[in-house]
Amino acid sequence: MEEYYDDYAQAWRLLGFYIDCNVSPSNGNQCSGDGNDDDNNNGNDDDGNESFYSTAPCQRYLMWAAYIDEDYVGGRAGEYQFYDRHKNAWDNSLCNASQGRCAKMDCHLKGTNFKLLGFFKEPNYQEWMEQIVKHEGVCIWDNDEYDFMKVDREIWPCQCTDTYQTDEKGNPLYYDTKPMPEGRISLGLYTDERCSQDYNGKLKVADILQDNLQSGFYDANGDGTELSFEEGIEKWNSAFDAFKICQPCKAYDLGFNSDLSNSGGSRKGGDKDEDGNMKIFNCYVDADYTNVNQCMKFKAKTQMLAADFRDVTVADQQGHIVEFEMLGRSYGRGGYRRNAGLETVWNGHLGPSDTSVVIFAISTLVFIVGTWK
């Protein structure tokens, strides 16, 4: 049975990243392709040539969750109040403008009124990040964050990559995206071509990784100099943290970004209504859309693979995804703000029940078929 939901009733949230070493040898990380690609890309590289790994790769996946507000009454964005991450408070300016229902866009919190629709995993996270930069990120980030993320989204490797440097014993070293606690990411240095074994020697890891970055972390809104590896990683994650907070699929601008407050949400100058007033709350994105549906862009432009219960379990056990609730149980750890000193955890006792698998599969199927068809 197909079921359709209004764009404004849909929400999503970034959960984080995880690693899966039990994938097909042909299913390497890819930096190109869209929703029309199959899961394993037929074992071809970006030019259609065979690029099979000698051993099965350890795939990095980005994971996100989709939600629906079944109590939505048609008030569009004006039906919600949104969390201001800079003030750590709820902003109800849209509700004040509409003077109707004023529900919290709070799918990132326990006890939320939003219902979980399903989980998705994205191997092509570079394309996913590009869609964020082109669309919703335009009206979420300030100019400094936006300029930085626009340049440095390409910093992340497509796959386990040779550094062309060796360890103390002359063995080759590799690097790849490294999932971190609370949905953050870094780069990791590894001793095997699967990027599954961390390097723990005495070489300066940050220096080796800095040398291998495609462009270096660039302070695009500052003096034009490169940031250190640690500074760049922190700046990236600070901006990316915004999407761990419940976000509407329909892009909006609430003026949290002070750089855009006088331009109707547009970096291109915005537009005005017939009385000469700025059109408040509209989000004018880089791709020349107004109030685009970000979730629809994920479906159209990324692989957006359905994540099953095994995927959720693996991600939870690795300790790198943020906390969420499913079927009355909490998974993950941490939230949308970083907790200092958080350690990676492993829960070897977690396992899916038959009932959980069935309910999870049904909810995901309904979401995939009915929401953005």
Short mmCIF file of C-alpha atoms in Angstrom, two decimals:
data_model
loop_
_atom_site.label_atom_id
_atom_site.label_comp_id
_atom_site.label_asym_id
_atom_site.label_seq_id
_atom_site.Cartn_x
_atom_site.Cartn_y
_atom_site.Cartn_z
CA MET A 1 0.00 0.00 0.00
CA GLU A 2 1.37 3.37 -1.00
CA GLU A 3 1.11 6.28 1.38
CA TYR A 4 1.92 9.91 0.67
CA TYR A 5 2.89 12.67 3.09
CA ASP A 6 2.93 16.42 2.72
CA ASP A 7 6.41 17.86 2.17
CA TYR A 8 6.11 20.07 5.25
CA ALA A 9 5.24 17.13 7.52
CA GLN A 10 8.49 15.32 6.65
CA ALA A 11 11.67 15.62 8.70
CA TRP A 12 15.10 14.04 8.78
CA ARG A 13 18.19 13.81 10.94
CA LEU A 14 21.84 12.82 10.48
CA LEU A 15 22.82 9.93 12.77
CA GLY A 16 26.49 9.54 11.91
CA PHE A 17 28.87 7.15 10.18
CA TYR A 18 29.83 3.51 10.53
CA ILE A 19 32.06 0.90 8.87
CA ASP A 20 30.96 -2.38 7.31
CA CYS A 21 33.71 -4.82 6.34
CA ASN A 22 31.27 -7.49 5.14
CA VAL A 23 30.41 -6.10 1.73
CA SER A 24 30.97 -7.34 -1.81
CA PRO A 25 34.56 -6.92 -3.08
CA SER A 26 33.13 -4.81 -5.91
CA ASN A 27 31.31 -2.46 -3.52
CA GLY A 28 34.01 0.14 -2.91
CA ASN A 29 33.38 3.69 -1.81
CA GLN A 30 32.36 5.85 -4.76
CA CYS A 31 32.60 9.60 -5.23
CA SER A 32 30.16 9.77 -8.12
CA GLY A 33 26.80 8.32 -9.09
CA ASP A 34 23.23 8.98 -8.03
CA GLY A 35 20.06 7.25 -7.00
CA ASN A 36 20.03 5.29 -10.26
CA ASP A 37 23.20 3.42 -9.32
CA ASP A 38 22.85 -0.03 -7.84
CA ASP A 39 24.42 -1.06 -4.57
CA ASN A 40 27.67 -2.41 -5.94
CA ASN A 41 28.11 -0.17 -8.99
CA ASN A 42 28.73 -3.37 -11.01
CA GLY A 43 32.33 -3.39 -9.86
CA ASN A 44 33.25 -0.46 -12.08
CA ASP A 45 35.05 2.75 -11.29
CA ASP A 46 33.86 6.20 -12.35
CA ASP A 47 35.02 5.58 -15.94
CA GLY A 48 33.28 2.22 -16.25
CA ASN A 49 36.52 0.24 -15.87
CA GLU A 50 36.80 -2.76 -13.61
CA SER A 51 38.24 -1.81 -10.21
CA PHE A 52 37.74 -4.89 -8.04
CA TYR A 53 39.52 -4.92 -4.72
CA SER A 54 41.94 -7.78 -4.03
CA THR A 55 40.17 -8.17 -0.69
CA ALA A 56 36.71 -7.05 0.41
CA PRO A 57 36.82 -3.34 1.30
CA CYS A 58 35.62 -1.89 4.56
CA GLN A 59 32.85 0.39 3.36
CA ARG A 60 32.16 3.66 5.16
CA TYR A 61 28.48 4.56 5.32
CA LEU A 62 26.71 7.75 6.33
CA MET A 63 23.42 6.96 8.12
CA TRP A 64 20.37 9.19 8.46
CA ALA A 65 16.80 8.77 9.63
CA ALA A 66 13.49 10.02 8.24
CA TYR A 67 10.42 11.02 10.25
CA ILE A 68 6.82 12.12 9.74
CA ASP A 69 4.45 14.30 11.77
CA GLU A 70 1.09 12.55 11.49
CA ASP A 71 -0.63 15.42 13.31
CA TYR A 72 0.30 17.97 10.64
CA VAL A 73 -2.72 20.16 9.78
CA GLY A 74 -1.50 22.03 6.70
CA GLY A 75 0.21 25.06 8.21
CA ARG A 76 3.39 24.51 6.19
CA ALA A 77 6.61 25.65 7.88
CA GLY A 78 4.57 28.04 10.03
CA GLU A 79 3.24 25.09 11.97
CA TYR A 80 6.58 24.49 13.67
CA GLN A 81 9.13 26.01 16.00
CA PHE A 82 12.74 25.16 15.31
CA TYR A 83 15.78 24.67 17.51
CA ASP A 84 18.36 27.47 17.34
CA ARG A 85 21.72 25.77 17.87
CA HIS A 86 23.47 29.09 18.47
CA LYS A 87 21.15 30.17 21.29
CA ASN A 88 20.33 26.64 22.47
CA ALA A 89 16.66 27.59 22.51
CA TRP A 90 13.49 27.06 20.51
CA ASP A 91 12.59 29.72 17.97
CA ASN A 92 8.86 30.20 17.36
CA SER A 93 9.05 33.12 14.92
CA LEU A 94 7.39 31.07 12.17
CA CYS A 95 4.57 30.11 14.54
CA ASN A 96 4.08 33.75 15.49
CA ALA A 97 3.77 34.61 11.81
CA SER A 98 1.16 31.92 11.12
CA GLN A 99 -0.68 32.09 14.48
CA GLY A 100 -1.67 28.43 14.21
CA ARG A 101 -0.41 25.12 15.61
CA CYS A 102 3.10 25.52 17.01
CA ALA A 103 4.67 22.06 17.32
CA LYS A 104 8.37 21.54 17.95
CA MET A 105 10.50 20.14 15.14
CA ASP A 106 12.05 17.75 17.67
CA CYS A 107 12.66 14.34 16.12
CA HIS A 108 16.13 14.46 17.71
CA LEU A 109 14.62 14.28 21.22
CA LYS A 110 13.08 11.49 23.26
CA GLY A 111 9.31 11.64 23.46
CA THR A 112 8.99 13.42 20.11
CA ASN A 113 5.64 13.48 18.36
CA PHE A 114 7.36 12.61 15.07
CA LYS A 115 7.13 9.00 13.93
CA LEU A 116 10.16 7.15 12.61
CA LEU A 117 9.75 6.17 8.96
CA GLY A 118 13.05 4.47 8.26
CA PHE A 119 16.83 4.57 8.08
CA PHE A 120 19.09 5.08 5.10
CA LYS A 121 22.77 4.41 4.51
CA GLU A 122 24.83 6.33 1.97
CA PRO A 123 28.11 4.96 0.58
CA ASN A 124 28.48 7.96 -1.72
CA TYR A 125 28.65 10.47 1.11
CA GLN A 126 30.53 13.02 -0.99
CA GLU A 127 27.48 13.37 -3.24
CA TRP A 128 25.27 13.49 -0.14
CA MET A 129 27.38 16.32 1.26
CA GLU A 130 27.19 18.15 -2.06
CA GLN A 131 23.39 18.05 -1.90
CA ILE A 132 23.52 19.54 1.61
CA VAL A 133 25.86 22.34 0.52
CA LYS A 134 23.74 23.18 -2.54
CA HIS A 135 20.43 23.19 -0.71
CA GLU A 136 19.55 23.22 2.99
CA GLY A 137 23.04 24.11 4.16
CA VAL A 138 22.78 27.44 2.35
CA CYS A 139 20.16 28.66 4.81
CA ILE A 140 21.43 26.83 7.93
CA TRP A 141 25.11 27.82 8.03
CA ASP A 142 26.57 31.29 8.43
CA ASN A 143 28.89 32.61 5.73
CA ASP A 144 32.05 31.33 7.38
CA GLU A 145 30.64 27.82 7.78
CA TYR A 146 29.12 27.81 4.31
CA ASP A 147 32.29 28.96 2.52
CA PHE A 148 34.39 26.43 4.43
CA MET A 149 32.06 23.50 3.81
CA LYS A 150 31.60 24.35 0.13
CA VAL A 151 35.35 24.03 -0.44
CA ASP A 152 36.22 21.27 1.98
CA ARG A 153 33.41 18.80 1.40
CA GLU A 154 35.76 17.23 -1.17
CA ILE A 155 38.41 16.57 1.46
CA TRP A 156 37.09 13.11 2.28
CA PRO A 157 38.60 10.15 0.35
CA CYS A 158 36.47 7.96 -1.91
CA GLN A 159 37.98 4.74 -0.59
CA CYS A 160 40.90 3.26 1.30
CA THR A 161 43.78 5.17 -0.26
CA ASP A 162 47.54 4.64 -0.31
CA THR A 163 49.45 7.46 1.41
CA TYR A 164 52.65 6.47 -0.44
CA GLN A 165 54.35 6.60 2.93
CA THR A 166 55.51 3.74 5.14
CA ASP A 167 55.62 2.90 8.81
CA GLU A 168 58.78 2.33 10.84
CA LYS A 169 59.22 -1.13 9.29
CA GLY A 170 58.69 -0.05 5.70
CA ASN A 171 55.10 -1.28 5.44
CA PRO A 172 52.68 0.87 3.38
CA LEU A 173 50.19 3.11 5.15
CA TYR A 174 46.64 3.92 4.00
CA TYR A 175 43.99 6.45 4.95
CA ASP A 176 40.22 6.71 4.80
CA THR A 177 37.28 8.42 6.49
CA LYS A 178 37.15 7.48 10.16
CA PRO A 179 33.80 7.49 12.03
CA MET A 180 33.97 9.14 15.45
CA PRO A 181 31.62 9.20 18.48
CA GLU A 182 28.46 11.32 18.35
CA GLY A 183 28.17 11.25 14.57
CA ARG A 184 31.43 13.04 13.87
CA ILE A 185 34.14 12.05 11.40
CA SER A 186 37.87 12.38 11.00
CA LEU A 187 40.54 10.80 8.83
CA GLY A 188 42.22 7.61 9.98
CA LEU A 189 45.64 6.13 9.24
CA TYR A 190 45.67 2.37 8.65
CA THR A 191 48.15 -0.46 8.07
CA ASP A 192 46.09 -2.54 5.59
CA GLU A 193 44.48 -1.93 2.20
CA ARG A 194 41.01 -2.45 3.69
CA CYS A 195 41.59 0.41 6.14
CA SER A 196 40.46 -1.81 8.99
CA GLN A 197 43.59 -1.81 11.19
CA ASP A 198 44.56 1.46 12.85
CA TYR A 199 48.18 2.56 12.76
CA ASN A 200 49.45 2.83 16.35
CA GLY A 201 53.12 3.66 15.79
CA LYS A 202 55.15 6.72 16.68
CA LEU A 203 54.87 8.66 13.42
CA LYS A 204 52.93 11.94 13.50
CA VAL A 205 49.58 10.82 12.14
CA ALA A 206 48.20 14.34 11.68
CA ASP A 207 51.19 15.34 9.53
CA ILE A 208 50.82 12.30 7.26
CA LEU A 209 47.09 12.88 6.84
CA GLN A 210 47.58 16.59 6.19
CA ASP A 211 50.03 15.75 3.40
CA ASN A 212 47.44 13.52 1.73
CA LEU A 213 44.43 15.83 1.81
CA GLN A 214 43.21 16.69 -1.67
CA SER A 215 43.29 20.43 -1.06
CA GLY A 216 44.06 20.94 2.61
CA PHE A 217 41.60 22.47 5.04
CA TYR A 218 41.10 25.94 3.66
CA ASP A 219 39.84 28.88 5.69
CA ALA A 220 37.76 30.24 2.83
CA ASN A 221 36.30 33.14 4.79
CA GLY A 222 39.47 34.10 6.63
CA ASP A 223 42.91 35.07 5.46
CA GLY A 224 43.16 32.33 2.84
CA THR A 225 45.62 30.17 4.76
CA GLU A 226 45.19 26.48 5.47
CA LEU A 227 44.02 25.38 8.88
CA SER A 228 45.89 22.69 10.76
CA PHE A 229 44.52 19.17 10.49
CA GLU A 230 42.98 19.35 13.96
CA GLU A 231 41.47 22.80 13.34
CA GLY A 232 39.98 21.72 10.03
CA ILE A 233 38.41 18.57 11.47
CA GLU A 234 36.88 20.53 14.34
CA LYS A 235 35.53 23.25 12.05
CA TRP A 236 34.01 20.68 9.71
CA ASN A 237 32.28 18.77 12.51
CA SER A 238 31.04 21.93 14.19
CA ALA A 239 29.18 22.90 11.01
CA PHE A 240 28.00 19.35 10.29
CA ASP A 241 26.57 19.08 13.82
CA ALA A 242 23.66 21.27 12.70
CA PHE A 243 22.09 18.30 10.91
CA LYS A 244 21.99 16.09 13.99
CA ILE A 245 19.16 18.38 15.07
CA CYS A 246 15.77 17.52 13.56
CA GLN A 247 15.51 19.27 10.20
CA PRO A 248 12.43 19.69 8.00
CA CYS A 249 12.73 18.08 4.59
CA LYS A 250 11.47 21.39 3.21
CA ALA A 251 14.30 23.93 3.42
CA TYR A 252 13.65 27.16 5.32
CA ASP A 253 15.44 30.24 6.62
CA LEU A 254 14.71 31.54 10.11
CA GLY A 255 17.43 34.15 10.22
CA PHE A 256 19.67 32.05 12.48
CA ASN A 257 22.28 32.93 9.89
CA SER A 258 22.82 36.63 10.59
CA ASP A 259 24.67 37.03 7.29
CA LEU A 260 21.40 36.35 5.45
CA SER A 261 18.96 38.18 7.71
CA ASN A 262 18.63 41.15 5.37
CA SER A 263 18.53 39.23 2.11
CA GLY A 264 15.48 37.01 2.46
CA GLY A 265 17.70 33.99 3.02
CA SER A 266 19.50 34.43 -0.29
CA ARG A 267 23.23 34.75 -0.83
CA LYS A 268 22.29 36.23 -4.20
CA GLY A 269 20.33 39.17 -2.82
CA GLY A 270 16.86 37.72 -2.28
CA ASP A 271 13.64 39.16 -3.70
CA LYS A 272 10.77 41.31 -2.45
CA ASP A 273 7.00 41.12 -2.44
CA GLU A 274 4.74 43.64 -4.17
CA ASP A 275 4.98 46.01 -1.18
CA GLY A 276 8.76 46.04 -1.31
CA ASN A 277 9.19 43.87 1.80
CA MET A 278 11.59 40.95 1.94
CA LYS A 279 9.97 37.52 1.71
CA ILE A 280 10.87 36.18 5.12
CA PHE A 281 11.56 32.51 5.82
CA ASN A 282 12.09 31.56 2.16
CA CYS A 283 15.28 29.63 1.48
CA TYR A 284 16.84 30.51 -1.88
CA VAL A 285 19.47 27.87 -2.55
CA ASP A 286 22.55 27.75 -4.78
CA ALA A 287 20.81 25.49 -7.28
CA ASP A 288 18.14 28.16 -7.98
CA TYR A 289 15.34 26.49 -6.04
CA THR A 290 13.15 28.09 -3.40
CA ASN A 291 12.37 26.03 -0.28
CA VAL A 292 13.58 22.82 -1.93
CA ASN A 293 12.72 19.42 -0.44
CA GLN A 294 16.11 18.22 0.81
CA CYS A 295 14.89 14.63 1.26
CA MET A 296 13.70 14.56 -2.34
CA LYS A 297 17.20 15.64 -3.41
CA PHE A 298 18.69 12.75 -1.43
CA LYS A 299 16.38 10.36 -3.29
CA ALA A 300 17.10 11.85 -6.72
CA LYS A 301 20.84 12.47 -6.43
CA THR A 302 22.27 9.90 -4.00
CA GLN A 303 22.11 6.12 -3.73
CA MET A 304 19.93 6.34 -0.58
CA LEU A 305 20.08 2.64 0.25
CA ALA A 306 17.58 1.33 2.79
CA ALA A 307 19.36 0.43 6.04
CA ASP A 308 18.09 -2.78 7.63
CA PHE A 309 18.20 -3.85 11.25
CA ARG A 310 21.65 -5.37 10.82
CA ASP A 311 23.00 -2.02 9.60
CA VAL A 312 21.49 -0.21 12.57
CA THR A 313 22.90 -2.82 14.95
CA VAL A 314 26.41 -2.60 13.47
CA ALA A 315 26.37 1.21 13.63
CA ASP A 316 25.11 1.13 17.22
CA GLN A 317 27.71 -1.42 18.33
CA GLN A 318 30.56 0.62 16.89
CA GLY A 319 29.51 3.54 19.11
CA HIS A 320 29.66 6.27 16.47
CA ILE A 321 26.02 7.25 15.90
CA VAL A 322 23.97 9.68 17.97
CA GLU A 323 21.19 8.52 20.24
CA PHE A 324 17.73 7.76 18.86
CA GLU A 325 14.71 5.70 19.83
CA MET A 326 13.15 2.83 17.92
CA LEU A 327 10.37 0.54 19.12
CA GLY A 328 10.72 1.86 22.65
CA ARG A 329 14.46 1.23 22.84
CA SER A 330 17.38 3.66 22.76
CA TYR A 331 20.29 3.19 20.37
CA GLY A 332 23.46 5.20 19.83
CA ARG A 333 25.00 7.62 22.28
CA GLY A 334 25.20 11.37 22.65
CA GLY A 335 23.23 14.04 20.90
CA TYR A 336 23.48 17.10 18.73
CA ARG A 337 26.04 18.76 20.99
CA ARG A 338 29.45 17.25 21.59
CA ASN A 339 30.16 15.67 24.98
CA ALA A 340 33.84 16.08 25.88
CA GLY A 341 35.65 12.85 26.62
CA LEU A 342 33.07 10.55 25.07
CA GLU A 343 34.59 7.15 24.43
CA THR A 344 33.74 4.60 21.77
CA VAL A 345 31.61 1.80 23.21
CA TRP A 346 30.83 -1.74 22.12
CA ASN A 347 27.67 -3.56 23.12
CA GLY A 348 28.12 -7.18 22.21
CA HIS A 349 24.75 -8.24 23.61
CA LEU A 350 22.54 -6.25 21.25
CA GLY A 351 20.64 -8.31 18.72
CA PRO A 352 17.50 -7.94 16.61
CA SER A 353 14.29 -9.73 17.55
CA ASP A 354 12.05 -11.18 14.83
CA THR A 355 9.29 -8.70 15.72
CA SER A 356 11.66 -5.74 15.48
CA VAL A 357 12.90 -6.82 12.08
CA VAL A 358 9.37 -7.17 10.67
CA ILE A 359 8.14 -3.81 11.99
CA PHE A 360 11.33 -2.08 10.89
CA ALA A 361 11.13 -3.55 7.37
CA ILE A 362 7.49 -2.51 6.95
CA SER A 363 8.09 1.06 8.08
CA THR A 364 11.08 1.44 5.78
CA LEU A 365 9.21 -0.01 2.80
CA VAL A 366 6.28 2.38 3.29
CA PHE A 367 8.70 5.29 3.46
CA ILE A 368 10.65 4.38 0.33
CA VAL A 369 7.61 3.62 -1.83
CA GLY A 370 5.21 6.27 -0.72
CA THR A 371 6.93 9.43 0.33
CA TRP A 372 8.87 10.83 -2.63
CA LYS A 373 7.64 8.76 -5.55
#
